[in-house]
CSV table of C-alpha atoms and ligand atoms in Angstrom, one decimal:
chain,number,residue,atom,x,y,z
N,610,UNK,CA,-24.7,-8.4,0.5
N,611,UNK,CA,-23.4,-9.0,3.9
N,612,UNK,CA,-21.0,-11.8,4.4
N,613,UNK,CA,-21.8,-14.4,7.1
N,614,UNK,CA,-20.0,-14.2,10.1
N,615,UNK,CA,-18.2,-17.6,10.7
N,616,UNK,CA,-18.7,-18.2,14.4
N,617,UNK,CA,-14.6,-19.9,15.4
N,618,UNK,CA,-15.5,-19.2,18.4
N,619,UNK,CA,-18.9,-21.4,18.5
N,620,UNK,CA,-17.1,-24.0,16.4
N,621,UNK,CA,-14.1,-24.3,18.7
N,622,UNK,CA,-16.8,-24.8,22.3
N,623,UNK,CA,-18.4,-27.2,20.4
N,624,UNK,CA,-15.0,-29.3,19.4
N,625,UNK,CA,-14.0,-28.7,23.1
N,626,UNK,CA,-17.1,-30.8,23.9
N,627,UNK,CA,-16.8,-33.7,21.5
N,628,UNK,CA,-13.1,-33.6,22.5
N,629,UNK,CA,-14.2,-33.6,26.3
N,630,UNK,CA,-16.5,-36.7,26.1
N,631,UNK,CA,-14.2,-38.8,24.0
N,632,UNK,CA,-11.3,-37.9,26.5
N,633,UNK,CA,-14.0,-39.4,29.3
N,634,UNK,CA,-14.0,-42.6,26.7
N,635,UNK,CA,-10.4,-42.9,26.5
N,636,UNK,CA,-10.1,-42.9,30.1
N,637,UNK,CA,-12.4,-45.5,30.4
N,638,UNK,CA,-10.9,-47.9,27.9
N,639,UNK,CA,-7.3,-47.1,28.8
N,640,UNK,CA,-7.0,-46.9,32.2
N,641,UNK,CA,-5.5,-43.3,32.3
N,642,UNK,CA,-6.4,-40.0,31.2
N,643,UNK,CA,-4.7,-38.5,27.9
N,644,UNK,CA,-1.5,-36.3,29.0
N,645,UNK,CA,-0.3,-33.0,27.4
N,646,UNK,CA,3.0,-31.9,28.0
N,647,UNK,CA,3.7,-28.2,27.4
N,648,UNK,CA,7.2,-26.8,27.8
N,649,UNK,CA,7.9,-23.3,27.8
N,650,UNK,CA,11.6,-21.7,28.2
N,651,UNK,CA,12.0,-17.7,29.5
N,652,UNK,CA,9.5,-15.7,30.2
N,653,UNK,CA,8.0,-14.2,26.9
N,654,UNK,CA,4.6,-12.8,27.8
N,655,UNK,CA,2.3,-13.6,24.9
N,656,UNK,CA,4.0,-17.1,25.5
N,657,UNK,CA,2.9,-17.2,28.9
N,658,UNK,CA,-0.6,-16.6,28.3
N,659,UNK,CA,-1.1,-19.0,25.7
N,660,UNK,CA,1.0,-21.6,28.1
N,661,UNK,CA,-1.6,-20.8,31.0
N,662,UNK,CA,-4.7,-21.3,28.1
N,663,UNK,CA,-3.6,-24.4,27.0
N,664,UNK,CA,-3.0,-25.6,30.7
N,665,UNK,CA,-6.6,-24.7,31.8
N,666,UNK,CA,-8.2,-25.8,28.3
N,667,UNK,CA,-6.1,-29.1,28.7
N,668,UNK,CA,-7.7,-29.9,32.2
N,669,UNK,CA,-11.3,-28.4,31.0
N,670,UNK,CA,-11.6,-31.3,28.6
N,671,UNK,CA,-10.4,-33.9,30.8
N,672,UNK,CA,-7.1,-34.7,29.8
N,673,UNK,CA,-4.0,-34.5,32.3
N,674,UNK,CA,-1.6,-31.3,32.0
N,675,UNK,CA,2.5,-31.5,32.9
N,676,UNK,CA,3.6,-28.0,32.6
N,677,UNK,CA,7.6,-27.7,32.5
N,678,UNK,CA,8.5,-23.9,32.8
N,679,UNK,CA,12.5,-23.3,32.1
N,680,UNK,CA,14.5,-20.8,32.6
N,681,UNK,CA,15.5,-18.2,29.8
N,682,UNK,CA,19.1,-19.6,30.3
N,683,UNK,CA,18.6,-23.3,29.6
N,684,UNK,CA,20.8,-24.6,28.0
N,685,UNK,CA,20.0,-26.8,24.6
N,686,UNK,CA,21.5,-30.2,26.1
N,687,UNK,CA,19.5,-29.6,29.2
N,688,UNK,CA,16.0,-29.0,27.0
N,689,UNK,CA,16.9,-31.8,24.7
N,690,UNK,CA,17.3,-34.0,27.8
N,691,UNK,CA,13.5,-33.1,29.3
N,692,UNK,CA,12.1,-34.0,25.8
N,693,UNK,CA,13.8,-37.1,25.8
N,694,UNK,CA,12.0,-37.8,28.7
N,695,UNK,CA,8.8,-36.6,28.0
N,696,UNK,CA,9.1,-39.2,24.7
N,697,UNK,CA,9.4,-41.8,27.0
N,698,UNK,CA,6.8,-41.5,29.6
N,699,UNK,CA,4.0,-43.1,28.7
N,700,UNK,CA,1.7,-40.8,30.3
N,701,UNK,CA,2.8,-38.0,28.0
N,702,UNK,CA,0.7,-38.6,24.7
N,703,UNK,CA,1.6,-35.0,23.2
N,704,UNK,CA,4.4,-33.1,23.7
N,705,UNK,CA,4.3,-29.1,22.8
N,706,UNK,CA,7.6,-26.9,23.1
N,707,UNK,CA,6.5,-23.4,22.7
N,708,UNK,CA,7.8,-20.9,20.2
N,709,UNK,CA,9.6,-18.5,20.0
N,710,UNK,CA,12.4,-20.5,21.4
N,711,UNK,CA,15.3,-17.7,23.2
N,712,UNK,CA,18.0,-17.1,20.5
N,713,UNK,CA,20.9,-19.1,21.7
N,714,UNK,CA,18.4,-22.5,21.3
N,715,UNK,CA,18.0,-24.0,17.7
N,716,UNK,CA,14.0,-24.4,17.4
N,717,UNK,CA,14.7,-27.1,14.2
N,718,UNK,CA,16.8,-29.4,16.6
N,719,UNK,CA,14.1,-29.0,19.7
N,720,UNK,CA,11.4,-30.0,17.2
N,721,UNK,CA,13.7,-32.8,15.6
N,722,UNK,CA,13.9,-34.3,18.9
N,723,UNK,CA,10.5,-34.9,19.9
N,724,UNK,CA,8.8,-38.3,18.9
N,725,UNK,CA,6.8,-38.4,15.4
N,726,UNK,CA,4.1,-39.5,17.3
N,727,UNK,CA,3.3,-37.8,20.4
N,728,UNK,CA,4.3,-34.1,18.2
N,729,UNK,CA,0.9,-32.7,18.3
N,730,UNK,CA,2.3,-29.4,17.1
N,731,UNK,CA,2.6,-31.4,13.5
N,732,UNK,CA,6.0,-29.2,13.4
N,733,UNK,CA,8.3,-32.2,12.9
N,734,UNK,CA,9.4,-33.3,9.6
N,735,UNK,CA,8.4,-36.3,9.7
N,736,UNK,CA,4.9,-34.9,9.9
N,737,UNK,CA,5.5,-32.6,7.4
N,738,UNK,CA,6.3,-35.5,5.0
N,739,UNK,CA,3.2,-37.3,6.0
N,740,UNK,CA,1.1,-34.4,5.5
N,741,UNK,CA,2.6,-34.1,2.2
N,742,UNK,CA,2.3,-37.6,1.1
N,743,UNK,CA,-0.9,-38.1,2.1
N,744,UNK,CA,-0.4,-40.6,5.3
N,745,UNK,CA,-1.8,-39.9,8.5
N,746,UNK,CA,0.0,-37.8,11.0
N,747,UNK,CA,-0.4,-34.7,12.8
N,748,UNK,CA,-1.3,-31.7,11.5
N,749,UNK,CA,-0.2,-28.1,12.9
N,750,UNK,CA,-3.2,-27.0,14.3
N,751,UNK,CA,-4.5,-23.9,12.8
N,752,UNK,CA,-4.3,-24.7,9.7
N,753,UNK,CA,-6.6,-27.9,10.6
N,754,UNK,CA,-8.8,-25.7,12.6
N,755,UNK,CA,-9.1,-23.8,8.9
N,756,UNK,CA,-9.9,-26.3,7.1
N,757,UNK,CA,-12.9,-27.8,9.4
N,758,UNK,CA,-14.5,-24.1,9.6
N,759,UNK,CA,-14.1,-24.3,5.3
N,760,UNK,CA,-15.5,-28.0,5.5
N,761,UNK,CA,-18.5,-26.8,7.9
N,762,UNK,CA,-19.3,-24.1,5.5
N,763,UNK,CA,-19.0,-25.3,2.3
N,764,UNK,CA,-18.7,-29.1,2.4
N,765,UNK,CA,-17.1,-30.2,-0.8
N,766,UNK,CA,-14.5,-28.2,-1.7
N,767,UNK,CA,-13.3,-30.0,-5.3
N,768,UNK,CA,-12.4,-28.1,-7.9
N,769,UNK,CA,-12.8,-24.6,-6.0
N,770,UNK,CA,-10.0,-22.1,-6.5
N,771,UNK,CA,-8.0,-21.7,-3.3
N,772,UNK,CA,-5.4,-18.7,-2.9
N,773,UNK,CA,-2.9,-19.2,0.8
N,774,UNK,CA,-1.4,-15.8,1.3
N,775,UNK,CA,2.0,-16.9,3.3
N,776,UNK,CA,4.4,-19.8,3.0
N,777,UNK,CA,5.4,-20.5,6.6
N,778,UNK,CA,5.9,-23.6,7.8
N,779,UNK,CA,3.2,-23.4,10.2
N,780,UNK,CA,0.1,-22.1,8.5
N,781,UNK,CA,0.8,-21.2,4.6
N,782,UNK,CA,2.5,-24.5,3.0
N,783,UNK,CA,0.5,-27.2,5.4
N,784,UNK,CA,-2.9,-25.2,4.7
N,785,UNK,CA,-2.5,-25.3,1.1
N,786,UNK,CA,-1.5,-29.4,1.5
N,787,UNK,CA,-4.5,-29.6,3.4
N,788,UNK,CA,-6.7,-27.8,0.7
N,789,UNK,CA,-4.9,-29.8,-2.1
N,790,UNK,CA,-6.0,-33.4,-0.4
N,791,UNK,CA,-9.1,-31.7,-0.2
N,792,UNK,CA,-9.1,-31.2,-4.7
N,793,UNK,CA,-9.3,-27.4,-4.8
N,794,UNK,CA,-7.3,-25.9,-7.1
N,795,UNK,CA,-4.6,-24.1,-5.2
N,796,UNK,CA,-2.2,-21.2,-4.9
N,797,UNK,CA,0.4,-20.0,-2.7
N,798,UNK,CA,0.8,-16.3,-2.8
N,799,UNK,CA,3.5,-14.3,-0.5
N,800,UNK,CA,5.7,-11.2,-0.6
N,801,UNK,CA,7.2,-11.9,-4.0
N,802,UNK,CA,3.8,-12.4,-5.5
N,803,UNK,CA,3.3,-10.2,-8.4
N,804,UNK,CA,0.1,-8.3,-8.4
N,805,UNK,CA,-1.3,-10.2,-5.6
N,806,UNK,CA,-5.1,-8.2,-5.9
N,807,UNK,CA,-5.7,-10.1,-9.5
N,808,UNK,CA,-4.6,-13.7,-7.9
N,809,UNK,CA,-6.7,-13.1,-5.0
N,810,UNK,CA,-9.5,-12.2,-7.4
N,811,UNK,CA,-9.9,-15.4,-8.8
N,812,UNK,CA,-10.0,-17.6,-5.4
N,813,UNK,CA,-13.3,-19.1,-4.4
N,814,UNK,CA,-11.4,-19.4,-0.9
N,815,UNK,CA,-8.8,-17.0,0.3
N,816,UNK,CA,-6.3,-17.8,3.5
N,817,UNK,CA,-4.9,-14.8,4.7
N,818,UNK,CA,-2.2,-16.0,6.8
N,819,UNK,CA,0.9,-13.1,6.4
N,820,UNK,CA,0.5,-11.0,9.5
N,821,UNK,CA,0.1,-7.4,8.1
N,822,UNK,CA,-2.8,-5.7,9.5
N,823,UNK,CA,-6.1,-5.6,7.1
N,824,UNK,CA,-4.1,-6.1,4.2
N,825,UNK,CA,-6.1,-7.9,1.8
N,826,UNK,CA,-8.9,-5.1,0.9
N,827,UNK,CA,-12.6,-5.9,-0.3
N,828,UNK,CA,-11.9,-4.8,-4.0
N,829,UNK,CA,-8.9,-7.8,-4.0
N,830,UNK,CA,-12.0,-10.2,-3.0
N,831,UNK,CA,-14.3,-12.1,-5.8
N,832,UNK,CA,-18.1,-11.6,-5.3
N,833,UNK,CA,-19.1,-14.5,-2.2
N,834,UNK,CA,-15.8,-15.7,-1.9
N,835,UNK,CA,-15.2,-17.8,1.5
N,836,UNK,CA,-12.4,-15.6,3.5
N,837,UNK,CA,-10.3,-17.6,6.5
N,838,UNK,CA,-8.2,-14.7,8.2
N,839,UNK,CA,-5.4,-16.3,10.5
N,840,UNK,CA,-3.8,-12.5,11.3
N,841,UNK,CA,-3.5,-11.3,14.8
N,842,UNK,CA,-2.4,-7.8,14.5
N,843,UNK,CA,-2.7,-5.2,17.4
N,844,UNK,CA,-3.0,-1.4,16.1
N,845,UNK,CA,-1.3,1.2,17.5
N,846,UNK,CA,-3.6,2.9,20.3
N,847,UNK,CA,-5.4,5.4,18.7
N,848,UNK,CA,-6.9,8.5,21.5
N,849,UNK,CA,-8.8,7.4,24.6
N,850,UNK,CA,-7.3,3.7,23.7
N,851,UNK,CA,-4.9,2.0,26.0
N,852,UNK,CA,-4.1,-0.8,23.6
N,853,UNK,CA,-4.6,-0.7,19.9
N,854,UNK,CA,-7.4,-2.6,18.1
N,855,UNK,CA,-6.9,-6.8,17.5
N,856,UNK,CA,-7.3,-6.7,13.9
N,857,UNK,CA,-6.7,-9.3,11.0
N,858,UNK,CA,-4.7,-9.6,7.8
N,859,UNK,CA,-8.0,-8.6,6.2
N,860,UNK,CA,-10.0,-5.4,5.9
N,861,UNK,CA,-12.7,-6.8,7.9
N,862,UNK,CA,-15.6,-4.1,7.6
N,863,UNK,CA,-14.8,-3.6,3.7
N,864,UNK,CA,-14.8,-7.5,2.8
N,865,UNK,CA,-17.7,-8.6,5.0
N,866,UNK,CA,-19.9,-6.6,2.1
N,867,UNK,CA,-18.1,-8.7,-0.9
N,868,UNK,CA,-17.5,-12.3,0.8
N,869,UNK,CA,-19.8,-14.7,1.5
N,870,UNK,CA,-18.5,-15.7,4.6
N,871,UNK,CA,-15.6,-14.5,6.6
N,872,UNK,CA,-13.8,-14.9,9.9
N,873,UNK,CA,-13.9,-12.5,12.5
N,874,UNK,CA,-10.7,-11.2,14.3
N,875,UNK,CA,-10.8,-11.9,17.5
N,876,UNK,CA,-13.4,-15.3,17.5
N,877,UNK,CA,-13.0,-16.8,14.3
N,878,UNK,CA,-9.5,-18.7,13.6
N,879,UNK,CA,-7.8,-18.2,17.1
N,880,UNK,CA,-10.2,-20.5,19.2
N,881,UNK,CA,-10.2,-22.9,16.9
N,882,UNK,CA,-5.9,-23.6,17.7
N,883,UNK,CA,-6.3,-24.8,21.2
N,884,UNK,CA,-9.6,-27.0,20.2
N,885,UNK,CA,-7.6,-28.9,17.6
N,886,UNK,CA,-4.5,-29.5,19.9
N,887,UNK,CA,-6.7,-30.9,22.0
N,888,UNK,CA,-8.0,-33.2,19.4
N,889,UNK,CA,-4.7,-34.1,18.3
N,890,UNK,CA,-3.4,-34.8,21.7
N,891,UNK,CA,-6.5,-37.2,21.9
N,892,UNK,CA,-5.7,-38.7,18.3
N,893,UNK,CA,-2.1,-39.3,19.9
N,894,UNK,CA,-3.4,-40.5,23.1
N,895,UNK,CA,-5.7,-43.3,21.2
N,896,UNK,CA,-3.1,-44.1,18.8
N,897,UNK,CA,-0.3,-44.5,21.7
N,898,UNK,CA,-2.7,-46.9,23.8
N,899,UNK,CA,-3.0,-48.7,20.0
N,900,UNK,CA,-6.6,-48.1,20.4
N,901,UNK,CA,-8.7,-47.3,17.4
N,902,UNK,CA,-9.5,-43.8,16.7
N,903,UNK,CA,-13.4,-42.6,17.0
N,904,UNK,CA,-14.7,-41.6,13.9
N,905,UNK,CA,-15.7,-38.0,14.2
N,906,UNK,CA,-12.6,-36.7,16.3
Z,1107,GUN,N1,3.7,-20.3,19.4
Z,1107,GUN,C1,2.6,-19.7,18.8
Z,1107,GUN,N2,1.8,-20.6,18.3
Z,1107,GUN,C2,2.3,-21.8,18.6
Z,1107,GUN,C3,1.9,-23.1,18.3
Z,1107,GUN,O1,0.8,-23.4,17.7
Z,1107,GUN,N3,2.7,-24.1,18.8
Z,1107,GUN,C4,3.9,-23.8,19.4
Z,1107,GUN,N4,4.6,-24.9,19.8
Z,1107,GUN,N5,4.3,-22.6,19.7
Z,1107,GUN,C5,3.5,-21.6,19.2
């Protein structure tokens, strides 16, 4: 058997779009297009080119872009003061400070500081205990842009068995909220995880989400099992290369003849990040204009 390919990629244009036009509604009905704010401090270079992406996806769809670039010096008073006023201008619907913060600033207060409701990150704790709850909120990104490519592909998604591999904040623990609102049965696994093969064995779904390159191998995997690889690793160079090889936290060429459907790595969870901060910053923008949501956002 060979797994099916799930297209992120495809999935992620196609939420652009739908993201695109309702931005074109929103502008109509409020008067104003959504705004993004994105805030970078120093000059990290992975950092940079995510900033520059979510700049130019941000304008793509229609919405309005402030970019604030910092200096790697900043001091913490001087970033808490820009977010203060970023939470109240009213044509900032979404405010994103991008990690890693530099060392000498505490990432918890920065996020702590930045309104509920225009935190389309889903990083603040306040979100986190909506998520948790069950209220509406925002949701950190990837792990929503997970959970729509396991919705596309296998609709209902009660009483399947779900194993997250990772607990951070930002993937592992909201994923597995997100698959337990959805009724699968669910299971965190991480580095303290005894015999972690036999409890990925038994998952219908596995989230690989721990950032060790091609980890999880295809004998861990249960016959057809839906695999979601969030890992971004880069290989050292073997000869001729320049760069090393993008890889996942799964053993793509031995799963993909096990699973039923898998990821790939590059094009399957990565596009989907940017397309659902779009959506959220859209979902903030409606909800900050106390107009009503569209369904299908
Ligand atoms: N750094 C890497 N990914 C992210 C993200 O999704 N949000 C923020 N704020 N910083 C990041």
């Amino acid at each position: 058997m060979t797994a099916e390919r799930i297209d992120g990629k495809a999935f992620a244009a196609s939420l652009r779009e739908r993201v695109g036009e309702h931005a074109a509604q929103f502008e109509a009905s409020a008067g104003r297009k959504a705004g993004l704010a994105v805030v970078l401090v120093g000059e990290d270079p992975a950092s940079q080119v995510y900033v520059r992406s979510k700049h130019k996806a941000t304008v793509a769809a229609g919405m309005e872009s402030f970019e604030h670039r910092l200096p790697a010096d900043t001091s913490e008073e001087d970033l808490l003061a820009l977010v203060d006023r970023l939470n109240a201008d009213e044509a900032v619907d979404g405010i994103l400070v991008q990690l890693p913060l530099p060392d000498h600033l505490d990432e918890q207060a920065v996020i702590a500081s930045i309104s509920p409701d225009k935190d389309v990150d889903g990083f603040h704790v306040t979100n986190a205990g909506r998520l948790a709850v069950g209220q509406s909120g925002f949701v950190p990104c990837t792990p929503l842009g997970c959970m729509m490519l396991l919705t596309e592909r296998l609709g209902d998604l009660s009483g399947l068995e779900a194993v997250v591999i990772g607990r951070s904040n930002i993937v592992g623990k909201p994923m597995a909220q997100l698959l337990l609102d959805a009724n699968a049965t669910v299971t965190i696994a991480h580095s303290r995880t005894k015999d972690l093969p036999s409890v990925v064995k038994r998952a219908d779904i596995v989230v690989a989400a721990v950032g060790r390159a091609e980890m999880v191998k295809a004998d861990w995997l249960k016959d057809g099992a839906t695999v979601i690889d969030v890992g971004i690793n880069r290989l050292p160079p073997t000869d001729g290369e320049e760069k090393g090889r993008l890889v996942g936290d799964v053993d793509y060429a031995g799963a993909k003849s096990v699973a039923g459907a898998i990821t790939p790595v590059p094009g399957g969870v990565g596009p989907m990040t940017i397309a659902v901060l779009l959506r959220n910053t859209l979902v903030a923008a409606y909800r900050n204009a106390d107009l009503q949501v569209p369904d299908g956002l």
